[in-house]
Amino acid sequence: MSKELWKGNEAIAEAAVRAGCKYFFGYPITPQNEISEYMASRLPEVGGCFLQAESEVASINMVYGASGAGARVMTSSSSPGISLMQEGISYIAAAELPCVVVNIVRGGPGLGGIQPAQSDYFQACKGGGHGDYKLVVLAPNSVQEAVDLVQEAFDIADLYRTPVLVLGDGMIGQMMEPVEFYPIPKRELPEKNWAADGTRGKRPPNIINSLYLKAEECEIENLRRYEKYAAIQKSEVKCETYNLENAEVVCVAYGMTSRVVSNAIDTLEKAGINAGLIRPVSLWPFPSGIIAEVAALPGVKAFLTVEMSMGQMVEDVRLAVSGKKPVHFYGRTGGMVPEVSAVVNEVKRITGEEI
Amino acid sequence: MFDVLKEKRINIVTGHYGSGKTEFAVNYALKLAGAGAGVSIVDLDIVNPYFRSRELEPLLSKYGIKVISSSVDSPALEVPALSAEIFSAFRNDASHVVFDMGGDDAGANALARYHRYLDNKPYEMFFVLNANRHLTKSAEDAIKYLRSIEEASKQKVSSIVNNTHMCGQTAADDILKGQRLCEEVSARTNLPIKYTIINKKLLNKKLCSIINNEVFPIDIYLKKPWEI
């Protein structure tokens, strides 16, 4: 298939359908409404079901139900809506059900605004909901990568029986970019023999549950689930690097911000300053290993984390760098996007260059 | 050649999401202003929160173009609060006006509110077409969109604009593919192709010689944050 021009939100929805998603439950919120709008017209064409729920709380519990019955299911929202879903996400993680949740992040806290932001990193990667659990968090930096990652997210969810969060921002949802839908490699997936989809009189009922009246049992379940998380950390780290060779300053940025940073790196190169980029694609599992390796390189003088937040991922970068090198931070917040020139100046400040 | 005296006073830019309505509307307004006309641009996009002409107010006002959008002063507003000032666009016969509509029939809806003021006036309603958008790739689909926009806006499209692009990756072949699509839509609807939009960076004599209608060269004003 040749390239076509797609809006990020539409492309995310189409990618989900192509990955076999048959059910979508959601509630409107800007800047991700095109996902629901697209699903409403597209899912009936593939024999699926779109339902606008009465709230985000209802949506995520519908996802819980459909996933428990073994269906490929997705919901999407933007920051405040994702906050409302946290209880349900915790239940889904506890019940070990696969599903895909898309967060097209907007400025916050509170109602914030409708412009792009990355200030839901903590919520995405550090729990968000209650209890000991993790989400696999994938952060695309182009519409094409969003299409690829959404499709892969369904396989990762099924393989590990875990909710997967695709973390975009308003810009990736709203902008148009060329996209090609090609078949992505499918993983070998286990049979869903746990699904509560009717016994047909042939087996004992499957029960989906997250309540443990004995603390000992709850602990055993948590320990077992964390073994699974360890396996994910071993196999599912995704990361891209750019211009790391000879880099004095290593920037760390994800999603849309990484594109601002890579343009800043090109500008700096023309001025004779060597900067590079580590772009985490999976935010959890976080590419700590790669960051630690780069931090140990003698040529690397400092790190600069750039985010559309007051500084969230920077904490994981500091943990990974582990004091070997200074870690600086530059961020814009509330829906503002860092400018290429501002990132250039931050790097120059670190290298002691004149601005 | 572009002749401001031949342009209608009221111009309405419609089309599918991503067809490049705003980019055309802004370039068109700048062209009118450059030719000495008094120009207002009315941003009637109440369906899309990003990439709207109101974001370009600082630039447009530098060229004397008046930007009318929401009655609430916020470029990122997503509520249908249309300014009462929009009526001035119908009343002021001395000034050209460019209506930049939201995408699809949903976006065209906002215009229906003004149909009483348009019905007895001559106007140009452009249907901007991008053959690279997945829902307007065939003539059949494009005509379906055109008709749904007419129905929602209560106005008739008067001409087609070929704006087939691939964002930063547009090639001459894209434009020619769009030209074939527009010709088919034109033949089936009896609507003329008024302009073929070509980014000034892609403009060359050979390409222009293949295109029978007027070529409208544009600059790109709505940029992504990393392109600035």
Coordinates of C-alpha atoms in Angstrom, one line a residue:
Chain A
M1 CA 0.0 0.0 0.0
S2 CA 1.3 3.5 -0.8
K3 CA 1.6 6.3 1.6
E4 CA -1.5 8.3 2.6
L5 CA -2.0 11.4 4.7
W6 CA -3.5 10.5 8.1
K7 CA -4.4 12.5 11.2
G8 CA -2.7 11.0 14.2
N9 CA -5.9 10.1 16.0
E10 CA -7.6 8.5 13.0
A11 CA -4.4 6.5 12.3
I12 CA -4.3 5.2 15.8
A13 CA -7.9 4.0 15.5
E14 CA -7.3 2.4 12.1
A15 CA -4.2 0.7 13.4
A16 CA -6.2 -0.8 16.3
V17 CA -8.8 -2.1 13.9
R18 CA -6.1 -3.7 11.7
A19 CA -4.6 -5.3 14.8
G20 CA -8.0 -7.0 15.4
C21 CA -9.5 -4.7 17.9
K22 CA -13.2 -5.3 17.8
Y23 CA -14.5 -3.2 20.7
F24 CA -14.0 0.4 21.7
F25 CA -15.6 2.1 24.7
G26 CA -14.9 5.7 25.3
Y27 CA -16.1 9.2 26.4
P28 CA -15.3 12.4 24.5
I29 CA -12.4 14.7 25.4
T30 CA -10.2 16.9 23.3
P31 CA -7.6 16.4 21.8
Q32 CA -8.4 12.7 21.1
N33 CA -12.0 12.8 19.9
E34 CA -11.2 11.7 16.4
I35 CA -10.3 8.2 17.8
S36 CA -13.9 7.7 19.0
E37 CA -15.3 9.3 16.0
Y38 CA -13.4 7.0 13.7
M39 CA -14.2 3.9 15.7
A40 CA -17.9 4.8 15.7
S41 CA -18.0 4.5 11.9
R42 CA -15.3 1.9 11.4
L43 CA -16.0 -0.8 14.0
P44 CA -19.4 -1.8 12.6
E45 CA -17.7 -2.4 9.3
V46 CA -15.6 -5.2 10.8
G47 CA -18.4 -6.6 12.9
G48 CA -17.2 -4.9 16.1
C49 CA -18.9 -2.6 18.5
F50 CA -18.3 1.0 19.4
L51 CA -20.1 2.3 22.5
Q52 CA -19.9 5.8 23.9
A53 CA -20.1 5.2 27.6
E54 CA -21.6 7.6 30.2
S55 CA -18.2 8.4 31.6
E56 CA -14.5 7.4 31.6
V57 CA -15.2 5.2 34.7
A58 CA -17.8 3.3 32.7
S59 CA -15.6 3.0 29.6
I60 CA -12.7 1.4 31.4
N61 CA -15.0 -1.0 33.2
M62 CA -16.5 -2.0 29.9
V63 CA -12.9 -2.6 28.7
Y64 CA -12.4 -4.7 31.8
G65 CA -15.5 -6.8 30.9
A66 CA -14.7 -7.2 27.2
S67 CA -11.1 -8.1 27.9
G68 CA -12.2 -10.6 30.5
A69 CA -14.3 -12.3 27.8
G70 CA -11.2 -12.6 25.7
A71 CA -11.9 -9.8 23.2
R72 CA -9.3 -7.4 21.7
V73 CA -10.5 -4.1 23.2
M74 CA -9.2 -0.5 23.4
T75 CA -10.2 2.8 25.0
S76 CA -8.7 6.2 24.6
S77 CA -8.9 9.5 26.4
S78 CA -6.9 12.5 27.4
S79 CA -5.3 13.3 30.7
P80 CA -8.3 14.2 33.0
G81 CA -10.2 11.2 31.5
I82 CA -7.3 8.9 32.0
S83 CA -7.2 10.0 35.7
L84 CA -10.8 8.9 36.0
M85 CA -9.9 5.5 34.6
Q86 CA -7.1 4.7 37.1
E87 CA -9.2 2.5 39.4
G88 CA -10.3 0.4 36.5
I89 CA -6.8 0.2 35.1
S90 CA -5.5 -1.1 38.5
Y91 CA -8.3 -3.7 38.5
I92 CA -7.4 -4.8 34.9
A93 CA -3.7 -5.0 35.8
A94 CA -4.5 -7.0 39.0
A95 CA -6.8 -9.4 37.0
E96 CA -4.1 -9.7 34.4
L97 CA -6.2 -8.8 31.4
P98 CA -4.9 -7.6 28.1
C99 CA -6.1 -4.3 26.7
V100 CA -4.8 -1.1 25.1
V101 CA -5.4 2.3 26.6
V102 CA -4.4 5.4 24.6
N103 CA -3.7 8.7 26.4
I104 CA -3.4 11.7 24.1
V105 CA -1.9 13.9 26.8
R106 CA -3.0 17.6 27.2
G107 CA -1.8 20.3 29.6
G108 CA -2.6 19.8 33.3
P109 CA -3.1 19.5 36.2
G110 CA -6.9 19.8 36.6
L111 CA -8.8 20.5 33.4
G112 CA -5.6 22.2 32.2
G113 CA -5.9 22.9 28.5
I114 CA -6.1 21.2 25.2
Q115 CA -2.6 21.8 23.9
P116 CA 0.1 19.0 23.9
A117 CA 1.9 18.0 27.1
Q118 CA 3.9 15.2 28.6
S119 CA 3.0 15.8 32.2
D120 CA 1.3 12.4 32.6
Y121 CA 4.6 10.5 32.7
F122 CA 4.4 9.8 36.4
Q123 CA 0.8 8.7 36.1
A124 CA 1.6 6.4 33.2
C125 CA 4.9 4.9 34.6
K126 CA 4.7 5.1 38.4
G127 CA 1.3 3.5 39.1
G128 CA -1.4 6.0 38.5
G129 CA -3.8 3.7 40.1
H130 CA -3.4 2.0 43.4
G131 CA -1.4 -1.1 44.3
D132 CA 1.7 -2.9 43.1
Y133 CA 1.4 -3.0 39.3
K134 CA 3.0 -1.8 36.1
L135 CA 1.8 -0.8 32.7
V136 CA 3.8 -1.3 29.5
V137 CA 4.0 2.3 28.3
L138 CA 4.9 3.0 24.6
A139 CA 5.5 6.6 23.4
P140 CA 5.5 7.1 19.6
N141 CA 7.1 10.3 18.1
S142 CA 5.4 10.2 14.7
V143 CA 2.1 9.1 13.3
Q144 CA 3.7 6.2 11.5
E145 CA 5.3 5.0 14.8
A146 CA 1.9 5.4 16.5
V147 CA 0.4 3.1 13.9
D148 CA 3.2 0.5 14.4
L149 CA 3.2 0.7 18.2
V150 CA -0.6 0.5 18.6
Q151 CA -0.6 -2.7 16.6
E152 CA 2.3 -4.2 18.5
A153 CA 0.6 -3.0 21.8
F154 CA -2.2 -5.5 21.3
D155 CA 0.3 -8.4 20.9
I156 CA 2.3 -7.3 24.0
A157 CA -0.9 -7.1 26.0
D158 CA -2.0 -10.6 24.9
L159 CA 1.5 -12.1 25.4
Y160 CA 1.9 -10.9 28.9
R161 CA -1.7 -10.5 29.9
T162 CA -1.2 -6.9 30.8
P163 CA -2.7 -3.5 30.0
V164 CA -0.5 -1.5 27.6
L165 CA -0.7 2.3 27.5
V166 CA 0.2 4.2 24.4
L167 CA 1.2 7.6 25.5
G168 CA 0.9 10.3 22.8
D169 CA 0.3 14.0 23.2
G170 CA -2.1 16.4 21.6
M171 CA 0.3 17.2 18.7
I172 CA 0.6 13.5 17.7
G173 CA -3.2 13.2 17.8
Q174 CA -4.0 16.3 15.8
M175 CA -1.2 16.5 13.2
M176 CA -1.2 15.0 9.8
E177 CA 1.6 12.9 8.5
P178 CA 2.3 10.4 5.8
V179 CA 1.5 6.9 6.9
E180 CA 1.8 3.4 5.4
F181 CA -0.2 0.5 6.8
Y182 CA 1.9 -2.6 6.3
P183 CA 1.5 -5.9 8.0
I184 CA 3.6 -5.8 11.2
P185 CA 5.2 -9.0 12.4
K186 CA 2.8 -10.9 14.6
R187 CA 4.0 -12.6 17.7
E188 CA 3.2 -16.1 18.7
L189 CA 0.4 -15.7 21.3
P190 CA -0.9 -18.1 23.9
E191 CA -4.5 -19.3 23.8
K192 CA -6.8 -17.3 25.9
N193 CA -7.8 -20.3 28.0
W194 CA -8.5 -17.9 31.0
A195 CA -11.3 -16.0 29.3
A196 CA -14.7 -15.9 31.0
D197 CA -16.5 -16.5 27.7
G198 CA -18.8 -19.3 28.6
T199 CA -18.0 -22.9 29.6
R200 CA -20.2 -24.5 27.0
G201 CA -20.6 -27.2 29.6
K202 CA -17.1 -28.4 28.9
R203 CA -14.9 -26.9 31.7
P204 CA -15.2 -25.3 35.1
P205 CA -16.0 -21.6 35.0
N206 CA -13.1 -19.1 34.6
I207 CA -13.2 -16.4 37.2
I208 CA -11.8 -12.9 36.7
N209 CA -11.0 -11.5 40.2
S210 CA -8.7 -9.1 42.0
L211 CA -10.0 -9.6 45.5
Y212 CA -7.9 -11.6 48.0
L213 CA -9.3 -11.9 51.5
K214 CA -6.0 -13.6 52.7
A215 CA -3.0 -11.3 52.6
E216 CA -0.8 -14.3 51.9
E217 CA -2.6 -15.0 48.7
C218 CA -2.5 -11.4 47.6
E219 CA 1.3 -11.3 48.2
I220 CA 1.8 -14.5 46.2
E221 CA -0.1 -13.1 43.3
N222 CA 1.9 -9.8 43.4
L223 CA 5.2 -11.7 43.6
R224 CA 4.2 -13.8 40.6
R225 CA 3.1 -10.8 38.6
Y226 CA 6.4 -9.0 39.3
E227 CA 8.2 -12.0 37.9
K228 CA 6.3 -11.3 34.7
Y229 CA 7.2 -7.6 34.9
A230 CA 10.9 -8.7 35.2
A231 CA 10.5 -10.7 32.0
I232 CA 9.0 -7.6 30.3
Q233 CA 11.9 -5.5 31.5
K234 CA 14.3 -8.1 30.0
S235 CA 12.6 -8.3 26.6
E236 CA 10.5 -5.3 25.8
V237 CA 12.8 -2.3 26.1
K238 CA 12.5 -0.1 23.0
C239 CA 14.9 2.8 22.5
E240 CA 16.4 4.8 19.7
T241 CA 19.6 6.7 19.6
Y242 CA 20.8 9.6 17.4
N243 CA 24.2 11.1 16.9
L244 CA 25.7 9.5 20.1
E245 CA 29.1 9.1 18.6
N246 CA 31.4 11.9 20.0
A247 CA 28.4 13.4 21.9
E248 CA 29.5 15.6 24.7
V249 CA 26.0 16.3 25.8
V250 CA 23.4 13.5 25.6
C251 CA 19.8 14.6 25.5
V252 CA 17.0 12.3 26.6
A253 CA 13.6 13.0 25.2
Y254 CA 10.6 11.0 24.1
G255 CA 7.6 11.5 21.9
M256 CA 7.2 14.8 20.0
T257 CA 9.8 16.5 22.1
S258 CA 12.4 14.1 20.6
R259 CA 11.8 15.7 17.2
V260 CA 12.4 19.2 18.6
V261 CA 15.6 17.9 20.2
S262 CA 16.9 16.1 17.1
N263 CA 16.5 19.3 15.1
A264 CA 18.4 21.1 17.9
I265 CA 21.2 18.5 17.6
D266 CA 21.5 19.2 13.9
T267 CA 21.6 22.9 14.5
L268 CA 24.3 22.4 17.2
E269 CA 26.3 20.2 14.9
K270 CA 26.6 23.0 12.4
A271 CA 27.9 25.2 15.2
G272 CA 30.5 22.5 16.0
I273 CA 28.9 21.3 19.2
N274 CA 28.5 17.5 19.5
A275 CA 25.2 16.5 21.1
G276 CA 23.3 13.2 20.9
L277 CA 19.9 11.8 21.7
I278 CA 18.6 8.8 23.6
R279 CA 14.9 8.4 22.8
P280 CA 13.0 6.0 25.1
V281 CA 10.2 4.5 23.0
S282 CA 9.1 2.2 25.8
L283 CA 8.8 4.5 28.9
W284 CA 8.2 1.4 31.0
P285 CA 10.2 -0.7 30.8
F286 CA 12.6 2.3 30.8
P287 CA 15.9 2.0 28.8
S288 CA 18.0 2.4 32.0
G289 CA 20.6 0.0 30.7
I290 CA 21.4 2.0 27.6
I291 CA 21.5 5.3 29.5
A292 CA 23.8 3.8 32.1
E293 CA 26.2 2.5 29.4
V294 CA 26.3 6.0 27.7
A295 CA 26.8 7.6 31.1
A296 CA 29.9 5.6 31.6
L297 CA 31.5 6.8 28.3
P298 CA 34.4 9.1 29.1
G299 CA 33.5 11.6 26.3
V300 CA 30.0 12.2 27.7
K301 CA 30.1 15.3 29.9
A302 CA 26.5 15.8 30.8
F303 CA 22.9 14.8 30.2
L304 CA 20.0 17.0 29.3
T305 CA 16.4 15.8 29.7
V306 CA 13.8 17.7 27.7
E307 CA 10.1 17.3 28.4
M308 CA 6.8 19.0 28.1
S309 CA 6.5 18.9 31.8
M310 CA 8.0 20.3 35.0
G311 CA 10.4 17.3 35.0
Q312 CA 9.1 13.8 35.4
M313 CA 11.1 11.4 33.2
V314 CA 14.2 13.2 34.4
E315 CA 13.9 11.3 37.6
D316 CA 14.3 8.0 35.8
V317 CA 17.2 9.4 33.8
R318 CA 18.9 10.5 37.1
L319 CA 18.4 7.0 38.5
A320 CA 19.9 5.4 35.4
V321 CA 22.8 7.8 35.2
S322 CA 23.3 7.2 38.9
G323 CA 25.4 10.2 39.6
K324 CA 28.1 9.4 37.0
K325 CA 27.4 12.6 35.2
P326 CA 25.3 15.7 35.9
V327 CA 21.7 15.5 34.6
H328 CA 20.2 18.8 33.5
F329 CA 16.5 19.5 32.8
Y330 CA 14.7 21.8 30.4
G331 CA 10.9 21.7 30.1
R332 CA 7.9 23.7 29.1
T333 CA 4.6 23.0 30.7
G334 CA 0.8 23.6 30.6
G335 CA 0.6 22.9 26.8
M336 CA 3.7 24.8 25.7
V337 CA 6.1 23.1 23.4
P338 CA 9.9 23.6 23.7
E339 CA 11.4 25.5 20.8
V340 CA 14.4 24.2 18.9
S341 CA 16.3 27.4 19.7
A342 CA 15.7 27.0 23.4
V343 CA 17.1 23.5 23.4
V344 CA 20.1 24.7 21.4
N345 CA 20.7 27.4 24.1
E346 CA 20.3 24.9 27.0
V347 CA 23.0 22.6 25.4
K348 CA 25.2 25.7 24.9
R349 CA 24.8 26.7 28.5
I350 CA 26.0 23.2 29.6
T351 CA 29.0 23.2 27.3
G352 CA 29.8 26.8 28.4
E353 CA 29.3 28.1 24.9
E354 CA 28.2 31.7 24.3
I355 CA 24.5 32.0 23.6
Chain B
M1 CA -2.5 35.5 -13.6
F2 CA -4.1 36.3 -10.3
D3 CA -6.3 39.3 -10.7
V4 CA -7.9 40.6 -7.6
L5 CA -10.6 42.3 -9.6
K6 CA -11.8 39.0 -10.8
E7 CA -12.0 37.5 -7.4
K8 CA -15.3 37.4 -5.6
R9 CA -15.6 39.5 -2.5
I10 CA -16.8 36.6 -0.3
N11 CA -14.7 33.4 -0.4
I12 CA -15.5 30.3 1.5
V13 CA -12.8 27.6 1.9
T14 CA -14.2 24.1 2.6
G15 CA -12.9 20.5 2.3
H16 CA -12.0 17.4 4.2
Y17 CA -9.8 17.4 7.3
G18 CA -6.2 17.7 6.2
S19 CA -7.0 18.9 2.7
G20 CA -5.0 22.0 3.4
K21 CA -8.0 24.4 3.7
T22 CA -6.3 26.7 6.2
E23 CA -3.0 26.8 4.4
F24 CA -4.9 27.8 1.2
A25 CA -7.1 30.3 3.0
V26 CA -4.1 32.0 4.6
N27 CA -2.1 32.2 1.4
Y28 CA -5.2 33.4 -0.5
A29 CA -5.9 36.1 2.0
L30 CA -2.3 37.2 1.8
K31 CA -2.5 37.3 -2.0
L32 CA -5.6 39.4 -1.9
A33 CA -4.0 41.8 0.6
G34 CA -0.8 41.9 -1.5
A35 CA -2.9 43.0 -4.4
G36 CA -4.2 45.9 -2.4
A37 CA -7.5 44.6 -1.3
G38 CA -8.8 45.1 2.3
V39 CA -9.1 41.6 3.7
S40 CA -10.7 39.8 6.6
I41 CA -10.2 36.1 7.4
V42 CA -13.0 34.5 9.4
D43 CA -11.8 31.4 11.2
L44 CA -15.0 29.4 11.4
D45 CA -13.2 26.2 12.5
I46 CA -15.0 25.1 15.6
V47 CA -14.3 21.3 15.3
N48 CA -10.5 21.3 15.3
P49 CA -8.5 22.6 18.2
Y50 CA -5.1 22.8 16.5
F51 CA -3.6 24.2 13.3
R52 CA -6.2 27.0 12.7
S53 CA -5.8 30.3 11.0
R54 CA -6.3 32.2 14.2
E55 CA -2.9 30.9 15.4
L56 CA -1.4 33.1 12.6
E57 CA -3.0 36.3 13.7
P58 CA 0.3 38.0 14.5
L59 CA 1.5 37.4 10.9
L60 CA -1.8 38.2 9.2
S61 CA -2.3 41.4 11.0
K62 CA 1.1 42.5 9.9
Y63 CA -0.2 42.5 6.4
G64 CA -3.3 44.4 7.4
I65 CA -5.5 41.3 7.4
K66 CA -8.2 41.3 10.1
V67 CA -8.6 37.9 11.8
I68 CA -12.1 37.2 13.2
S69 CA -12.6 34.0 15.1
S70 CA -14.0 33.2 18.5
S71 CA -15.7 35.8 20.7
V72 CA -13.6 34.5 23.6
D73 CA -9.9 35.5 23.4
S74 CA -8.1 32.2 23.3
P75 CA -6.4 30.6 20.3
A76 CA -6.9 27.2 21.8
L77 CA -10.6 27.4 22.5
E78 CA -12.7 24.5 21.4
V79 CA -16.2 25.8 22.0
P80 CA -18.5 27.1 19.3
A81 CA -18.4 30.7 20.4
L82 CA -18.7 32.6 17.1
S83 CA -18.0 36.3 17.2
A84 CA -20.7 38.8 16.4
E85 CA -18.0 40.6 14.5
I86 CA -18.4 38.0 11.8
F87 CA -21.5 39.9 10.5
S88 CA -19.2 42.8 9.6
A89 CA -17.8 40.5 6.8
F90 CA -21.2 40.5 5.1
R91 CA -21.9 44.2 5.6
N92 CA -18.6 45.7 4.6
D93 CA -18.7 45.8 0.8
A94 CA -15.3 47.5 0.7
S95 CA -13.4 44.5 2.1
H96 CA -12.8 40.9 0.8
V97 CA -13.4 38.1 3.2
V98 CA -12.1 34.6 3.4
F99 CA -14.0 32.1 5.5
D100 CA -11.8 29.3 6.7
M101 CA -14.1 26.4 7.5
G102 CA -13.6 23.4 9.8
G103 CA -13.2 20.0 8.2
D104 CA -15.9 17.9 6.7
D105 CA -19.7 18.5 7.0
A106 CA -19.3 18.9 10.7
G107 CA -17.0 21.9 10.2
A108 CA -19.2 23.3 7.4
N109 CA -22.2 23.3 9.7
A110 CA -21.0 26.6 11.3
L111 CA -21.6 28.4 7.9
A112 CA -25.3 27.4 7.8
R113 CA -25.9 29.9 10.5
Y114 CA -25.1 32.7 8.0
H115 CA -27.0 31.4 5.0
R116 CA -29.5 34.2 5.1
Y117 CA -26.7 36.7 4.6
L118 CA -25.1 34.7 1.8
D119 CA -28.1 33.7 -0.3
N120 CA -28.4 37.0 -2.2
K121 CA -24.7 37.7 -2.5
P122 CA -22.2 36.4 -5.1
Y123 CA -19.6 34.2 -3.4
E124 CA -17.0 31.7 -4.3
M125 CA -17.0 28.4 -2.3
F126 CA -13.9 26.4 -2.9
F127 CA -13.8 22.7 -2.3
V128 CA -10.2 21.9 -1.5
L129 CA -9.2 18.4 -2.4
N130 CA -6.2 16.3 -1.4
A131 CA -6.0 12.9 -3.2
N132 CA -3.6 11.7 -0.5
R133 CA -6.3 11.8 2.2
H134 CA -7.6 8.3 2.8
L135 CA -11.3 9.3 2.6
T136 CA -11.1 11.5 -0.6
K137 CA -8.9 9.3 -2.8
S138 CA -11.6 8.4 -5.3
A139 CA -13.9 10.7 -7.3
E140 CA -16.8 9.0 -5.8
D141 CA -15.7 9.5 -2.2
A142 CA -14.7 13.1 -3.0
I143 CA -18.1 14.0 -4.5
K144 CA -19.8 12.4 -1.4
Y145 CA -17.8 14.7 0.8
L146 CA -18.5 17.7 -1.4
R147 CA -22.2 17.0 -1.3
S148 CA -22.3 16.5 2.5
I149 CA -20.5 19.8 2.9
E150 CA -23.0 21.5 0.7
E151 CA -25.9 20.0 2.7
A152 CA -24.4 21.0 6.1
S153 CA -23.4 24.5 5.0
K154 CA -26.6 25.2 3.0
Q155 CA -24.4 26.6 0.3
K156 CA -23.2 25.4 -3.1
V157 CA -19.6 24.7 -3.9
S158 CA -18.6 26.8 -6.9
S159 CA -15.1 25.5 -7.7
I160 CA -12.5 22.9 -6.9
V161 CA -9.0 23.5 -5.7
N162 CA -6.4 20.7 -6.1
N163 CA -4.2 20.8 -3.0
T164 CA -2.8 17.3 -3.1
H165 CA 0.1 17.2 -0.8
M166 CA 2.0 14.9 1.6
C167 CA 2.9 17.4 4.2
G168 CA 6.7 17.9 4.0
Q169 CA 7.1 14.9 1.6
T170 CA 5.1 16.2 -1.4
A171 CA 6.4 15.3 -4.8
A172 CA 5.3 16.5 -8.3
D173 CA 3.6 13.1 -8.8
D174 CA 1.3 13.8 -5.8
I175 CA 0.1 17.0 -7.4
L176 CA -0.5 15.3 -10.8
K177 CA -2.3 12.5 -9.1
G178 CA -4.6 15.1 -7.5
Q179 CA -5.0 16.8 -10.8
R180 CA -6.4 13.6 -12.4
L181 CA -8.8 13.2 -9.4
C182 CA -9.9 16.8 -9.6
E183 CA -10.5 16.5 -13.4
E184 CA -12.7 13.5 -12.8
V185 CA -14.6 15.3 -10.0
S186 CA -14.9 18.4 -12.2
A187 CA -16.2 16.3 -15.2
R188 CA -18.8 14.6 -13.0
T189 CA -20.0 17.8 -11.1
N190 CA -19.5 20.4 -13.8
L191 CA -17.5 22.5 -11.3
P192 CA -14.4 24.2 -12.6
I193 CA -10.9 23.6 -11.1
K194 CA -10.1 27.1 -10.1
Y195 CA -6.6 26.5 -8.7
T196 CA -3.9 23.9 -8.4
I197 CA -1.8 24.6 -5.3
I198 CA 1.9 24.1 -5.5
N199 CA 4.4 24.8 -2.7
K200 CA 6.8 27.4 -4.0
K201 CA 9.7 25.0 -3.3
L202 CA 8.2 22.6 -5.9
L203 CA 7.3 25.1 -8.5
N204 CA 8.8 24.7 -12.0
K205 CA 7.8 25.4 -15.6
K206 CA 7.5 21.8 -16.6
L207 CA 5.0 21.0 -13.8
C208 CA 3.0 24.2 -14.5
S209 CA 2.8 23.4 -18.3
I210 CA 1.0 20.1 -17.6
I211 CA -1.7 21.9 -15.6
N212 CA -4.4 23.6 -17.6
N213 CA -5.9 25.7 -14.9
E214 CA -4.3 28.5 -12.9
V215 CA -1.5 27.4 -10.5
F216 CA -1.6 29.0 -7.1
P217 CA 1.9 29.0 -5.5
I218 CA 1.9 28.9 -1.7
D219 CA 4.3 29.2 1.2
I220 CA 3.7 27.0 4.3
Y221 CA 2.7 29.0 7.4
L222 CA 1.3 26.4 9.8
K223 CA 4.3 24.6 11.0
K224 CA 4.9 21.8 13.5
P225 CA 6.8 22.9 16.6
W226 CA 10.1 21.3 15.4
E227 CA 9.8 22.9 12.0
I228 CA 10.0 26.4 13.4

